[in-house]
PDB file of C-alpha atoms in Angstrom:
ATOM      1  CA  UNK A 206     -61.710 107.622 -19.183  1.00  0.00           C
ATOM      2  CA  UNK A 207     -63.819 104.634 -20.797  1.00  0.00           C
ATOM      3  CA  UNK A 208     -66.942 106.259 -18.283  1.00  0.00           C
ATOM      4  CA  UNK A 209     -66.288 109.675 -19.267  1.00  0.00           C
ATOM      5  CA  UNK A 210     -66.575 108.956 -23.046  1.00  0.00           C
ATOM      6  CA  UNK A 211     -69.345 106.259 -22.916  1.00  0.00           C
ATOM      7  CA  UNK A 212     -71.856 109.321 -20.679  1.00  0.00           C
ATOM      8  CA  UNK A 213     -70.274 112.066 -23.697  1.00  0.00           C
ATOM      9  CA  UNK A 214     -71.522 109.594 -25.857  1.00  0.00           C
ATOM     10  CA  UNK A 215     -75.196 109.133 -24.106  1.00  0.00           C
ATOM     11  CA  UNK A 216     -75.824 112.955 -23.873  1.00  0.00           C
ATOM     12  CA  UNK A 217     -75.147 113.266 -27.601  1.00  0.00           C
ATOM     13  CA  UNK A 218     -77.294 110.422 -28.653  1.00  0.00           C
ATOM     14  CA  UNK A 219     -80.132 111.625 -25.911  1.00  0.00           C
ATOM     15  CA  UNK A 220     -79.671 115.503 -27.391  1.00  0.00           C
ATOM     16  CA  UNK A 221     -79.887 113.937 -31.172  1.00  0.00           C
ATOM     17  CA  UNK A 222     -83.770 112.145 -29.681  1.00  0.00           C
ATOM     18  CA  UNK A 223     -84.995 114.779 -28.342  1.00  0.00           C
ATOM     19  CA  UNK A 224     -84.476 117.017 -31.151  1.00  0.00           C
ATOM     20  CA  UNK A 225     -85.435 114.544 -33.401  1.00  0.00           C
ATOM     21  CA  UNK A 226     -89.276 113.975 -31.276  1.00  0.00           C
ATOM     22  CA  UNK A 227     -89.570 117.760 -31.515  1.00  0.00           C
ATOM     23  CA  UNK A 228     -91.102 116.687 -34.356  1.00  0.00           C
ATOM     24  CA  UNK A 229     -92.897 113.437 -34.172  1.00  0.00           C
ATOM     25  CA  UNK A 230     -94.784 113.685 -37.171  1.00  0.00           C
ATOM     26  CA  UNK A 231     -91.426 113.902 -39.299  1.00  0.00           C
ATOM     27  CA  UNK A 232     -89.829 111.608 -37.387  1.00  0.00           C
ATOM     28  CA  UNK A 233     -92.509 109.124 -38.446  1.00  0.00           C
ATOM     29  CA  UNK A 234     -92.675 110.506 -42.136  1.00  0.00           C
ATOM     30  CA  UNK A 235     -88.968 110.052 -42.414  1.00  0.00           C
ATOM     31  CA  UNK A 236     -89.317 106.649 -41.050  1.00  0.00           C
ATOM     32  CA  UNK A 237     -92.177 105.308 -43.099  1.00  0.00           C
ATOM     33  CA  UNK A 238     -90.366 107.063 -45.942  1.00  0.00           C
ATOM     34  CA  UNK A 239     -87.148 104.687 -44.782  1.00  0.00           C
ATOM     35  CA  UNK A 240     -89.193 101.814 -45.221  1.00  0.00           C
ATOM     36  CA  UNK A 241     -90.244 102.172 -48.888  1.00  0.00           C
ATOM     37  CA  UNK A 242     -86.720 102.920 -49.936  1.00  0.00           C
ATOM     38  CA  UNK A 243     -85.519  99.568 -48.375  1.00  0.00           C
ATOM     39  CA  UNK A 244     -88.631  97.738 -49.752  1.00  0.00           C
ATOM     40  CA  UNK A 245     -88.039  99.603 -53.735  1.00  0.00           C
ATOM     41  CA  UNK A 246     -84.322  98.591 -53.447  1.00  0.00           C
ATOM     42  CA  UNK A 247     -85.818  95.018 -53.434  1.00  0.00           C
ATOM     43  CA  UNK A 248     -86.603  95.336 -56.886  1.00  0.00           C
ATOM     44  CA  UNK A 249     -83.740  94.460 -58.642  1.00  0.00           C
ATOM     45  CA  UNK A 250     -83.360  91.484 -56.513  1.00  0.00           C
ATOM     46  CA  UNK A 251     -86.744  90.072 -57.603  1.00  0.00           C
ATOM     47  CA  UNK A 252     -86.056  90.811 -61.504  1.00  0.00           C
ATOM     48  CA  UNK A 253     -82.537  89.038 -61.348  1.00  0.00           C
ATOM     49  CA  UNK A 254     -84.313  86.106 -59.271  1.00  0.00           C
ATOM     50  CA  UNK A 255     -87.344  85.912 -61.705  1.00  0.00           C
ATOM     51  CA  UNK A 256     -87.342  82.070 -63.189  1.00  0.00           C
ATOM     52  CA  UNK A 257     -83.604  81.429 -61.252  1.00  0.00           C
ATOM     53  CA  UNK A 258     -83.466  79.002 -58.483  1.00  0.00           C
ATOM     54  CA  UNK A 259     -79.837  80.319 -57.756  1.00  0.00           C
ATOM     55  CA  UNK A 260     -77.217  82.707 -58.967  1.00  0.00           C
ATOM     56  CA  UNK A 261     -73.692  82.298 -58.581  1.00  0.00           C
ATOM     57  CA  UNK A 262     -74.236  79.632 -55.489  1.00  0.00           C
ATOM     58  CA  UNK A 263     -76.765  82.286 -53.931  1.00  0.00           C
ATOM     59  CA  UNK A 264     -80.036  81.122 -53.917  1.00  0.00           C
ATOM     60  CA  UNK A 265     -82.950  83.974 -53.728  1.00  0.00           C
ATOM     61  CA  UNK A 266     -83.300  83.290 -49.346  1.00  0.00           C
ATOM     62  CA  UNK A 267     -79.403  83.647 -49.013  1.00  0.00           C
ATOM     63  CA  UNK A 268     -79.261  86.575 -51.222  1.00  0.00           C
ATOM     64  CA  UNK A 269     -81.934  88.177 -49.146  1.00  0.00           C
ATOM     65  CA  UNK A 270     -79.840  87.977 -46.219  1.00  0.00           C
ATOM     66  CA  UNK A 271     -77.453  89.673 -47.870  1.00  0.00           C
ATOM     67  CA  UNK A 272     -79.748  92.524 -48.757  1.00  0.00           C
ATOM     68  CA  UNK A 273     -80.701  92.190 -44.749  1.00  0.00           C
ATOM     69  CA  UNK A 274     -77.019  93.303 -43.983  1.00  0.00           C
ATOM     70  CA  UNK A 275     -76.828  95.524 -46.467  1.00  0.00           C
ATOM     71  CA  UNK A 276     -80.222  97.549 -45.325  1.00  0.00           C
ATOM     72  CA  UNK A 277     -79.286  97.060 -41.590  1.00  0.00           C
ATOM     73  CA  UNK A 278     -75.744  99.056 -42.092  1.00  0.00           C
ATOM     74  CA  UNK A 279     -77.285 101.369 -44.262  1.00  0.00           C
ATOM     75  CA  UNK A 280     -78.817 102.565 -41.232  1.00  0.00           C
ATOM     76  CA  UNK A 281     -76.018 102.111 -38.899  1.00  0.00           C
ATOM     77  CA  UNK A 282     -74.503 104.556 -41.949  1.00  0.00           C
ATOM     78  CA  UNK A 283     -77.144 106.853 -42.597  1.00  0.00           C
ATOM     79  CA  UNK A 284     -78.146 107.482 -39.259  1.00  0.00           C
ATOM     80  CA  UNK A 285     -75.426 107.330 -36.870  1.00  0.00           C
ATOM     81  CA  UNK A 286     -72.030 107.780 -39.290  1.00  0.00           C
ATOM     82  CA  UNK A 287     -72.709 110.358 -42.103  1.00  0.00           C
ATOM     83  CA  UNK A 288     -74.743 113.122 -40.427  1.00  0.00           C
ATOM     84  CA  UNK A 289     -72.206 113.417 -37.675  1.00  0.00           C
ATOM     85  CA  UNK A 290     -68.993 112.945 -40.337  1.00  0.00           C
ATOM     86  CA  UNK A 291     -70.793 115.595 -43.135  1.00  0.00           C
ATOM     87  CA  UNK A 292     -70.869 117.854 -40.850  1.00  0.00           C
ATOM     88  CA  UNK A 293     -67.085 118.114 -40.100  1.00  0.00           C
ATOM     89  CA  UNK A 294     -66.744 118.847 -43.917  1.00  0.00           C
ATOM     90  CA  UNK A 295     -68.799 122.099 -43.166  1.00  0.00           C
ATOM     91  CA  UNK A 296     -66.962 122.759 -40.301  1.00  0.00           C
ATOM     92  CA  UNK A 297     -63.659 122.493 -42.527  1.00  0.00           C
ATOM     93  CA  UNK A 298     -64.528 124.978 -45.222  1.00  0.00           C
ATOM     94  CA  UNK A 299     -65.782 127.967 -42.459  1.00  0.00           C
ATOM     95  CA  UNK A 300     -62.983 127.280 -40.614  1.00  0.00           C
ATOM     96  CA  UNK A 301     -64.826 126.824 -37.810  1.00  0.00           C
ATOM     97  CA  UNK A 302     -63.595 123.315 -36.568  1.00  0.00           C
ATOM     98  CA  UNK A 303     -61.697 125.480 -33.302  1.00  0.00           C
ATOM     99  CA  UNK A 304     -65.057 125.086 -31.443  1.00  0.00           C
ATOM    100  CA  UNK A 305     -64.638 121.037 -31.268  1.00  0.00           C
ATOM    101  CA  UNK A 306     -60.642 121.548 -31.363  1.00  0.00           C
ATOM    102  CA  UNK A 307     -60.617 123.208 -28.440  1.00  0.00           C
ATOM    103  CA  UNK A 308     -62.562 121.050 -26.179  1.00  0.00           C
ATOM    104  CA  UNK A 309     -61.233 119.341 -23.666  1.00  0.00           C
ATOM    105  CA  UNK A 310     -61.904 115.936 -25.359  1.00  0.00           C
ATOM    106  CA  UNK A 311     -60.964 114.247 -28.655  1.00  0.00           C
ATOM    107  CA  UNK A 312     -61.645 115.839 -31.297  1.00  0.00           C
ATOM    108  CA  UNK A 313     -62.352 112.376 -33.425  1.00  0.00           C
ATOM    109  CA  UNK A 314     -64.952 111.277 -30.688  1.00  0.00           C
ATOM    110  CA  UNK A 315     -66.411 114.981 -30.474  1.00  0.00           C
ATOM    111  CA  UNK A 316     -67.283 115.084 -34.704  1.00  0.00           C
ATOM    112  CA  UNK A 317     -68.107 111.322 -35.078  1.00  0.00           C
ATOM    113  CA  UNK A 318     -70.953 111.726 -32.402  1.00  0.00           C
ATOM    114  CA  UNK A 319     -72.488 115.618 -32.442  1.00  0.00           C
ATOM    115  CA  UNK A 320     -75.541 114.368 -34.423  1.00  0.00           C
ATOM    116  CA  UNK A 321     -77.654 111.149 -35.120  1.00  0.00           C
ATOM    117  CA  UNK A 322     -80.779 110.447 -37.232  1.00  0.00           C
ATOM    118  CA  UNK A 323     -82.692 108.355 -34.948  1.00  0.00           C
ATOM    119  CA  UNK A 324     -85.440 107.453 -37.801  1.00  0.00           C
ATOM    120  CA  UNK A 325     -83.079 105.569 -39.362  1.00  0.00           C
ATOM    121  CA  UNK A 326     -83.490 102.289 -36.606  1.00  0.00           C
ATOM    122  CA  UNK A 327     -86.288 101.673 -38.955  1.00  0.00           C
ATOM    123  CA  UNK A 328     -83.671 100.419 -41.657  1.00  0.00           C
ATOM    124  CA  UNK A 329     -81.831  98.403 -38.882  1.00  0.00           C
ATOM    125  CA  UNK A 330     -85.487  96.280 -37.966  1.00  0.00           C
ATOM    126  CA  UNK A 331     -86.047  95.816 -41.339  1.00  0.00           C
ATOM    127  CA  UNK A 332     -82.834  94.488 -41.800  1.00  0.00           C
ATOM    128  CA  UNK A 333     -83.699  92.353 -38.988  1.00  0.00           C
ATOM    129  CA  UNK A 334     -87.165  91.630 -40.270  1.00  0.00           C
ATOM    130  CA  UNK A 335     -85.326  90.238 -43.789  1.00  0.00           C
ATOM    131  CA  UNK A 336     -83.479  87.601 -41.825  1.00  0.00           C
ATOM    132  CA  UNK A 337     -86.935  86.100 -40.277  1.00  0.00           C
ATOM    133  CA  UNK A 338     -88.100  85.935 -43.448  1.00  0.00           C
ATOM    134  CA  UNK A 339     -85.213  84.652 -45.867  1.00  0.00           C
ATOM    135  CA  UNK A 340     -84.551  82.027 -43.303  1.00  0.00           C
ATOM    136  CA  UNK A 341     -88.481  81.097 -43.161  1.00  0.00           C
ATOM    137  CA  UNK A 342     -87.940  80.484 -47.214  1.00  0.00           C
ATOM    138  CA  UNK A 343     -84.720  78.843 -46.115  1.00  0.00           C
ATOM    139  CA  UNK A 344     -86.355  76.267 -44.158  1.00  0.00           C
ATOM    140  CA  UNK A 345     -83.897  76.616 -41.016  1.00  0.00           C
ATOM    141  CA  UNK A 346     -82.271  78.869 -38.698  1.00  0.00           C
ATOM    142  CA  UNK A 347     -79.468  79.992 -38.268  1.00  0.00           C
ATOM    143  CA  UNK A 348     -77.064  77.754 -35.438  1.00  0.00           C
ATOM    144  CA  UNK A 349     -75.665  79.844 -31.982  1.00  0.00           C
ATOM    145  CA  UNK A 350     -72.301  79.720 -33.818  1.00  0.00           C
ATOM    146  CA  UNK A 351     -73.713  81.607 -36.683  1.00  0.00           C
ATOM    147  CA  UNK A 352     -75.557  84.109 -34.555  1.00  0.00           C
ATOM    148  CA  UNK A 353     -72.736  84.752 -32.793  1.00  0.00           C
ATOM    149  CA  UNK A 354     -70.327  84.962 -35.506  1.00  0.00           C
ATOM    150  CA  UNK A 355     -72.190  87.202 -37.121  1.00  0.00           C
ATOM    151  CA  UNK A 356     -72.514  89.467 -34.274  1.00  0.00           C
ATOM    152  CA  UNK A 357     -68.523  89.622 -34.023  1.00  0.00           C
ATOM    153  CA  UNK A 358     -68.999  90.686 -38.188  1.00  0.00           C
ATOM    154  CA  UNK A 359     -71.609  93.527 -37.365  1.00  0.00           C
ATOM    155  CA  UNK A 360     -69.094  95.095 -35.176  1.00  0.00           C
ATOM    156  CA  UNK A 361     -66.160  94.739 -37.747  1.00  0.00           C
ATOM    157  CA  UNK A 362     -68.263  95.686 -40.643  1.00  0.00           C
ATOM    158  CA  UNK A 363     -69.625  99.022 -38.680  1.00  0.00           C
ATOM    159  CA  UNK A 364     -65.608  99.668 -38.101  1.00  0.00           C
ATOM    160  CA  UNK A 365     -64.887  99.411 -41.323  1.00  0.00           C
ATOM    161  CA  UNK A 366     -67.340 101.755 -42.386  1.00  0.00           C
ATOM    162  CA  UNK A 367     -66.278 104.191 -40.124  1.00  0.00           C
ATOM    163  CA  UNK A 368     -62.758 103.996 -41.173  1.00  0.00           C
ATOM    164  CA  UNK A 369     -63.484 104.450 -44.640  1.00  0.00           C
ATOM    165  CA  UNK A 370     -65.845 107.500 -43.793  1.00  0.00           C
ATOM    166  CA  UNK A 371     -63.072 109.089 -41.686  1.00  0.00           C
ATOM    167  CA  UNK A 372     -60.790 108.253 -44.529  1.00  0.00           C
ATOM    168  CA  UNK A 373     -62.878 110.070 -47.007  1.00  0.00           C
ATOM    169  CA  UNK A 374     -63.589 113.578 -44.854  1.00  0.00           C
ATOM    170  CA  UNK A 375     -59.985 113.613 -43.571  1.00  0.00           C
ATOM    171  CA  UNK A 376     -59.681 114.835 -47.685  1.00  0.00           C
ATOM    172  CA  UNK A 377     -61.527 117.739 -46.567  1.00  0.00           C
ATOM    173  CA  UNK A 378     -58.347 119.363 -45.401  1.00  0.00           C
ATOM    174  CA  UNK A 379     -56.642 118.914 -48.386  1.00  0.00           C
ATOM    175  CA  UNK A 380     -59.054 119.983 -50.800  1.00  0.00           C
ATOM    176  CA  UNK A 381     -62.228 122.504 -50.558  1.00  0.00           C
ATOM    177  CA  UNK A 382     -65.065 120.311 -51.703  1.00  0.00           C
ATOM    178  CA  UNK A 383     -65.721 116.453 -51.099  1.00  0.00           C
ATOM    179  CA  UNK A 384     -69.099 116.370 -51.976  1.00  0.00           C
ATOM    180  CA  UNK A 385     -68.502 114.497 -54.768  1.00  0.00           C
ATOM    181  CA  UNK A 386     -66.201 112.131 -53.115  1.00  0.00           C
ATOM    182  CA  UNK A 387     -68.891 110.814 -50.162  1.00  0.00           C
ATOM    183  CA  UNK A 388     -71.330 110.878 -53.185  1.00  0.00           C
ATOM    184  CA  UNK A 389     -68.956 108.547 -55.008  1.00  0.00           C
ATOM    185  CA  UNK A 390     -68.949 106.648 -51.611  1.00  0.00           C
ATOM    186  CA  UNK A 391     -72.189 106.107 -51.105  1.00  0.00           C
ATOM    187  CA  UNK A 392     -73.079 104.849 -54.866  1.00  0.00           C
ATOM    188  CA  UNK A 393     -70.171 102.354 -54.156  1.00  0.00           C
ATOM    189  CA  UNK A 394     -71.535 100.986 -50.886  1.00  0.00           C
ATOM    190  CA  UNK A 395     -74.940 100.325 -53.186  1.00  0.00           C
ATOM    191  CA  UNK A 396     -72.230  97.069 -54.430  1.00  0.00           C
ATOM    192  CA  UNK A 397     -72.647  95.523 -51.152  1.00  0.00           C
ATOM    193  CA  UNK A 398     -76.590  94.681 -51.445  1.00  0.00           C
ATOM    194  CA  UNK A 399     -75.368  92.005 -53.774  1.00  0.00           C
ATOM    195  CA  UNK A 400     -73.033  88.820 -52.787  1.00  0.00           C
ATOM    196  CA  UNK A 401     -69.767  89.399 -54.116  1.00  0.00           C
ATOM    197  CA  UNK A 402     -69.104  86.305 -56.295  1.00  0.00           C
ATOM    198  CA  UNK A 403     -71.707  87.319 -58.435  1.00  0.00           C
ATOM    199  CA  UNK A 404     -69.004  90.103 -59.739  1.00  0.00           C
ATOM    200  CA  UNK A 405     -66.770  86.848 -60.982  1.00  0.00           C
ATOM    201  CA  UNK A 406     -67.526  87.700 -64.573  1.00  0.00           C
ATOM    202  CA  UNK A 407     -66.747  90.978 -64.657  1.00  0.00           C
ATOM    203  CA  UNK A 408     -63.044  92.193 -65.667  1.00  0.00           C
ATOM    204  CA  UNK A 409     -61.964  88.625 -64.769  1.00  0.00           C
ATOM    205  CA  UNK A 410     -63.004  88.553 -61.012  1.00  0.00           C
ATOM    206  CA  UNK A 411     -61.099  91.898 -60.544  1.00  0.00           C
ATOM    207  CA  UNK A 412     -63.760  93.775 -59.665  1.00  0.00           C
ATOM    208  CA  UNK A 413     -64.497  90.822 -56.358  1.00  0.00           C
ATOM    209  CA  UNK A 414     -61.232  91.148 -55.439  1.00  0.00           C
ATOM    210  CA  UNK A 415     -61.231  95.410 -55.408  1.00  0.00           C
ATOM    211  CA  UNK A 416     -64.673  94.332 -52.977  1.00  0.00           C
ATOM    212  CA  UNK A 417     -63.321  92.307 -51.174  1.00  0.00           C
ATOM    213  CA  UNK A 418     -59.833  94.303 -50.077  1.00  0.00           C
ATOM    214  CA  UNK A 419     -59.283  97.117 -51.810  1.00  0.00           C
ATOM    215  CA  UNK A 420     -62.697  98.821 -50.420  1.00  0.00           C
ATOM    216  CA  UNK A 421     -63.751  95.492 -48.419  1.00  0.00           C
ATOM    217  CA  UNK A 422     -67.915  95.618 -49.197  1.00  0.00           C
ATOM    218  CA  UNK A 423     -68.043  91.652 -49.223  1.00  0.00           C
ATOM    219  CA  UNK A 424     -66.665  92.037 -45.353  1.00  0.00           C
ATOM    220  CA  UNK A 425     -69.659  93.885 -44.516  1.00  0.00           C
ATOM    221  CA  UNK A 426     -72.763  92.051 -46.264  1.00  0.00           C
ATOM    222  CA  UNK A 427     -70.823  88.763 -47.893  1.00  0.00           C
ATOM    223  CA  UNK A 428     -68.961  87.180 -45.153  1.00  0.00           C
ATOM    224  CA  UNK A 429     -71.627  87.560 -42.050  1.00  0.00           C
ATOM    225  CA  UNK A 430     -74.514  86.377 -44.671  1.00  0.00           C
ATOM    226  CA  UNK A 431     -72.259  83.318 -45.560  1.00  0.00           C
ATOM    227  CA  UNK A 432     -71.506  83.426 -41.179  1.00  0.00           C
ATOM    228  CA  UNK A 433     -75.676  83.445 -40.678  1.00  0.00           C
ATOM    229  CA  UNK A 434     -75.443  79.882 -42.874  1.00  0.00           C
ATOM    230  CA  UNK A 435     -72.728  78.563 -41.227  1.00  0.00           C
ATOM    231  CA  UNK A 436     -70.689  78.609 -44.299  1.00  0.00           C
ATOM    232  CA  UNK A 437     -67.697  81.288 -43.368  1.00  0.00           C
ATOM    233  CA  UNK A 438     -64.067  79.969 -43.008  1.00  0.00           C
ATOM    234  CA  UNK A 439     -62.468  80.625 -39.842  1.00  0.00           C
ATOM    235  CA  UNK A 440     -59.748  82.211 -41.789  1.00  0.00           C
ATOM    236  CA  UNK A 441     -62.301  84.547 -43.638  1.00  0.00           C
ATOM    237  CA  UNK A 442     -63.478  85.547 -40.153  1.00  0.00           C
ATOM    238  CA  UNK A 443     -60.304  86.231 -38.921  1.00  0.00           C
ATOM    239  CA  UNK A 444     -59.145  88.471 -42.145  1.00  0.00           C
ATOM    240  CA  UNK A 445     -62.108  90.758 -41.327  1.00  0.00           C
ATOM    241  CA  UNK A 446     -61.593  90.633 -37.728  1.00  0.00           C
ATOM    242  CA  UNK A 447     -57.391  91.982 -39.008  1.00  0.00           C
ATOM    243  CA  UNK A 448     -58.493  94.136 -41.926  1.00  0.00           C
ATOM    244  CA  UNK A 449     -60.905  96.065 -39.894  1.00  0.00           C
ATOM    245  CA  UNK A 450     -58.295  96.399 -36.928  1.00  0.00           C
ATOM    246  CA  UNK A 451     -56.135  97.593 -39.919  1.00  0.00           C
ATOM    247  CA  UNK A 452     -58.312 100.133 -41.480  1.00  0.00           C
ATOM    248  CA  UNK A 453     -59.498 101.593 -38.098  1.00  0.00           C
ATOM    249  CA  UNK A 454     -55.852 102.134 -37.189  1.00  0.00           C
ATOM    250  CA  UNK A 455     -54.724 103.869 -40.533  1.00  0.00           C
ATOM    251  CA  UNK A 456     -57.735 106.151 -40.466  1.00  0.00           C
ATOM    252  CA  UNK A 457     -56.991 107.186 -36.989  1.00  0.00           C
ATOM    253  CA  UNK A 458     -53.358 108.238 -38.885  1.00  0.00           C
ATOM    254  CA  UNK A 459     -54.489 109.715 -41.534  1.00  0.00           C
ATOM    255  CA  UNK A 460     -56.970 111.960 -39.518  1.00  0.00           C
ATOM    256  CA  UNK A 461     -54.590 112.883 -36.864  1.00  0.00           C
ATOM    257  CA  UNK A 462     -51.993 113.902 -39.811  1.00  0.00           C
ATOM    258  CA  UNK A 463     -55.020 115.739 -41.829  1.00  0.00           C
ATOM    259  CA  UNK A 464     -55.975 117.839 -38.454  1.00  0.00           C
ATOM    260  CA  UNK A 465     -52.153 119.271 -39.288  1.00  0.00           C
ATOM    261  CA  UNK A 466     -53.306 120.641 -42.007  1.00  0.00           C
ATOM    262  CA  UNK A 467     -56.234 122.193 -40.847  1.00  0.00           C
ATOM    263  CA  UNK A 468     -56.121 126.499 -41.400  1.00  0.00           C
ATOM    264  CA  UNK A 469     -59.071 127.865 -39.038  1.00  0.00           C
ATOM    265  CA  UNK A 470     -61.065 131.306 -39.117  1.00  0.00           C
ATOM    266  CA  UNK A 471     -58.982 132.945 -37.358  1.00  0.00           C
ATOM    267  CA  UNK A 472     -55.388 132.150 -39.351  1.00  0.00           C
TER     268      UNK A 472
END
């Protein structure tokens, strides 16, 4: 079964390349494109930085590795989660979801992987690129443990965001429009290119603790930046390890209990 999903999977991704270097020259525009984004949303950090050898505990190299994450799942987000999830919204309102329903597969696996935006692995090497650097102004490297703890974090943090993007289209069967709702989404997820305690001050810390388990952004960016410097409590790893375990589980709920709901074409 594990096989038969993992080669589904390949053909998809394979199908989503080649249609992508159809085009090369876009693909490269879109990429290059990509790369100025990530380098404008830099911006803010160097204005908050300007004359400040730290903020909140985070000093300008740590909060760049923080940005790293945050740029390395945007692309994990942008290019392999919301063009295949948007798509199931459109597939909602025609009524034309029967086509994947029907197949002899799951229907979860079938909408979460039917499309990929390959330019978008630019995002992922900057991201990578951002750690070599904020560790050269750092002075160190990160240790094995840190590596590899982080590693564990990349796949809870890419769970997470898949739960809360499953989440957020399984409203499509309730309501006709949820444009505004993965809109509302995405501005949110802009909170994670920032460390979370820097939020103490505002409404009393209450907006830290609505990132940090309400819609869990300082388990994505936060907590494998602090794991990079070797600075993460074991219990803080473990909580993400559980809350992602958690969300993945109640989105799988909520979307088999939203398909219920679903009125095709031909009803």
């Amino acid at each position: 079964m594990l096989r038969r999903y993992l080669r589904l999977f390949g053909v998809q991704l394979k199908a989503s390349t080649l249609q992508a270097l159809q085009y090369r020259v876009d693909f490269f525009t879109e990429g290059f494109t990509s790369l100025c984004w990530t380098f404008t949303a830099l911006a803010p950090l160097f204005v908050v930085y300007g004359g400040r050898p730290e903020v909140e505990g985070w000093s300008f190299g740590q909060a760049l590795l923080v940005v790293g994450w945050f740029t390395l799942l945007q692309g994990i987000l942008e290019g392999a989660i919301n063009p295949s999830l948007t798509g199931v919204v459109e597939h909602i309102r025609k009524g034309t979801l029967d086509f994947v329903l029907l197949k002899p597969a799951d229907a979860q696996f079938l909408v979460s992987t039917q499309r990929f935006l390959p330019w978008r692995a630019f995002n992922v090497l900057t991201g990578v690129g951002l750690f070599f650097y904020a560790f050269s102004l750092l002075g160190h490297g990160p240790s094995p443990l840190g590596v590899l703890t982080s590693l564990v974090l990349l796949g809870t943090s890419t769970l997470l965001l898949y739960s809360l993007w499953i989440l957020t289209v399984s409203a499509a069967f309730f309501v006709v429009r949820v444009d505004n709702l993965t809109y509302l989404f995405s501005s949110i997820f802009d909170f994670a290119r920032w460390p979370s305690s820097v939020f103490k001050g505002v409404a009393r810390g209450a907006l830290t603790l609505v990132f940090t388990y309400v819609i869990p952004l300082a388990l994505m960016t936060t907590f494998p930046a602090e794991a990079m410097l070797g600075r993460l409590p074991l219990t803080s790893l473990l909580g993400a390890v559980v809350g992602s375990l958690v969300f993945s589980w109640v989105a799988r709920r909520v979307w088999i209990r939203s398909i219920g709901h679903y009125t095709s074409a031909s009803s």
